[in-house]
Amino acid sequence: MKTTYRASDGAAYEVFLGRWTRVLAGPFSEFARLPAEGAIIDVGCGTGSLALALAEWRRDRVAGIDIALPYIAFARSREHGAGVDFVVGDACRLPYGDCSFAAAVAQLSLNFVADARRALREMQRVVRPGGVVAAAVWDFRGGLVYQRLFWDTAAGLDPQAGVARDRLFSSPLAMPDGLPRLWREAGLGMIERGSITIRMEYADFADYWEPLLGGQGPVGAYVAGLSQKQRQLIRERVRLSYLSGASDGSRSMTATAWAVRGTVPI
Ligand SMILES: C[S@@+](CC[C@H](N)C(=O)[O-])C[C@H]1O[C@@H](n2cnc3c(N)ncnc32)[C@H](O)[C@@H]1O
């Protein structure tokens, strides 16, 4: 298996997570301090949140690669999608020559790549000496309020939800030192670590809940496998948790990602 991410529908991903990864793209790029010039590769680009933002901000070529054909097809169809070289492929076998890029970035994807170490080796290989390799992954355990709310509520009703939550939340790369350790082991230089927080603004409970029904990622895969009765029960408890005693309406939830940046030794 090359990925642990369920990625079957680009439009469903957009309402579930893409709308928030577009918000993350700015602060993550700022953290990465990408070289002013040269091509950039976005690895595990999904529906193109980061790659499209980079293409808008930069003059040089931007490429995006993802293993999910539905996401790449969606990315290509987006406004300005033709301005990015979107390719279907595996992060562990990047279809580019050595030193082809000034930087490689991976936003929220490496923890879903079956062999992240190999993917990082590939990112290093395709970046020129002195270039930047940077990544971010959600801080599932301590920093992702919208998923905590869902998984902890569901786990109280269904042991299988607890199993899925624990697998996701215990991913070694999502630990505080997970990415920096990988960067150190790979021999990258000038390693810097960071923590980036954005806000997810939900209009009301329907805006929070309905995107979870789209079947994307671990949450979507879990919800899709529930019986109607189980789903209804979990929905009701999650709703109470979302409301937290107030009437339905907007909620602002923080989402924090760990980030790391390093340079390819000269
Ligand atoms: C949470 S999404 C993040 C997508 C995008 N970077 C964003 O910020 O919206 C994780 C992505 O990693 C991709 N992915 C997982 N394993 C992969 C692999 N082996 N090679 C390429 N992409 C992979 C998935 O298909 C999915 O699009």
Coordinates of N, CA and C and ligand atoms in Angstrom, one line a residue, residues 2-5 7 13 17-18 21-22 24 42-50 65-68 71 89-92 106-110 112-114 138, ligand 1:
K2 N 0.6 2.2 -0.9 CA 1.5 3.4 -1.0 C 0.9 4.5 -0.2
T3 N -0.4 4.4 0.2 CA -1.0 5.5 1.0 C -2.0 5.0 2.0
T4 N -2.2 5.7 3.0 CA -3.2 5.4 4.0 C -4.4 6.4 3.9
Y5 N -4.4 7.2 2.8 CA -5.4 8.3 2.7 C -6.5 7.9 1.7
A7 N -8.9 8.9 -0.9 CA -8.9 10.1 -1.7 C -9.7 9.7 -3.0
Y13 N -13.2 16.6 -1.1 CA -12.0 17.0 -0.3 C -12.0 18.5 -0.1
L17 N -11.5 19.5 3.6 CA -10.2 20.0 4.1 C -9.6 21.0 3.2
G18 N -9.8 20.9 1.9 CA -9.1 21.9 1.0 C -9.4 23.3 1.3
T21 N -6.8 23.9 4.0 CA -5.4 23.8 3.6 C -5.0 25.0 2.7
R22 N -6.0 25.7 2.1 CA -5.7 26.9 1.4 C -5.3 28.0 2.4
L24 N -3.8 27.4 5.3 CA -2.5 27.0 5.8 C -1.4 27.3 4.8
D42 N 5.4 20.4 -5.1 CA 4.5 20.2 -4.0 C 4.2 18.7 -4.0
V43 N 4.6 18.0 -2.9 CA 4.5 16.5 -2.9 C 3.3 16.1 -2.0
G44 N 2.4 15.3 -2.6 CA 1.1 15.0 -2.0 C 0.2 16.3 -2.0
C45 N 0.2 16.8 -3.2 CA -0.5 18.2 -3.4 C -2.0 18.2 -3.3
G46 N -2.6 17.0 -3.3 CA -4.1 16.9 -3.1 C -4.7 17.7 -4.3
T47 N -5.7 18.5 -3.9 CA -6.4 19.3 -4.9 C -5.7 20.6 -5.2
G48 N -4.5 20.8 -4.7 CA -3.7 21.9 -5.2 C -3.7 23.1 -4.4
S49 N -4.1 23.1 -3.1 CA -4.2 24.3 -2.3 C -2.8 25.1 -2.3
L50 N -1.8 24.3 -2.0 CA -0.5 25.0 -1.8 C 0.1 25.3 -3.2
I65 N 2.4 16.9 -7.3 CA 2.3 15.4 -7.5 C 1.4 14.8 -6.4
D66 N 0.5 13.9 -6.8 CA -0.3 13.2 -5.8 C -0.7 11.9 -6.4
I67 N -0.8 10.9 -5.4 CA -1.1 9.6 -5.9 C -2.6 9.4 -6.3
A68 N -3.4 10.4 -5.9 CA -4.9 10.2 -6.1 C -5.3 10.9 -7.4
Y71 N -8.0 13.7 -7.2 CA -7.5 15.0 -6.7 C -6.8 15.7 -7.8
G89 N 1.2 10.5 -9.3 CA 2.4 9.7 -9.0 C 2.7 9.5 -7.5
D90 N 3.6 8.7 -7.3 CA 4.0 8.3 -5.9 C 5.1 9.1 -5.3
A91 N 4.9 9.7 -4.1 CA 6.0 10.5 -3.5 C 7.3 9.7 -3.4
C92 N 7.2 8.4 -3.3 CA 8.4 7.5 -3.2 C 9.1 7.3 -4.5
A106 N 5.8 19.6 1.3 CA 4.8 18.6 1.5 C 3.9 19.0 2.6
Q107 N 2.7 19.4 2.3 CA 1.8 20.0 3.3 C 0.7 18.9 3.7
L108 N 0.8 18.4 4.9 CA -0.1 17.5 5.5 C -0.2 16.1 4.8
S109 N 0.9 15.8 4.1 CA 0.8 14.5 3.3 C 1.8 13.5 3.8
L110 N 3.0 13.8 4.3 CA 4.0 12.8 4.6 C 3.5 11.7 5.6
F112 N 0.8 10.3 5.6 CA -0.1 9.4 4.9 C 0.7 8.6 3.9
V113 N 1.9 8.9 3.7 CA 2.7 8.1 2.7 C 3.2 6.9 3.4
A114 N 3.1 5.7 2.8 CA 3.4 4.5 3.5 C 4.9 4.5 3.9
W138 N -0.4 17.8 10.5 CA -1.3 18.2 11.6 C -0.8 17.7 13.0
Ligands
LIG1 C1 -4.4 15.5 3.9 S1 -4.2 15.4 2.2 C2 -3.2 16.9 1.9 C3 -3.3 17.4 0.5 C4 -2.7 18.8 0.2 N1 -1.3 18.8 0.4 C5 -3.4 19.9 1.0 O1 -2.7 20.6 1.7 O2 -4.6 20.0 0.8 C6 -3.0 14.1 2.0 C7 -2.6 13.9 0.6 O3 -1.5 13.0 0.5 C8 -1.6 12.2 -0.7 N2 -0.7 11.0 -0.6 C9 -0.8 10.1 0.3 N3 0.2 9.1 0.0 C10 0.8 9.5 -1.1 C11 1.9 9.0 -1.9 N4 2.5 7.9 -1.6 N5 2.3 9.7 -3.0 C12 1.7 10.9 -3.3 N6 0.7 11.5 -2.6 C13 0.2 10.8 -1.5 C14 -3.1 11.9 -0.6 O4 -3.6 11.4 -1.9 C15 -3.7 13.2 -0.2 O5 -4.0 14.0 -1.4

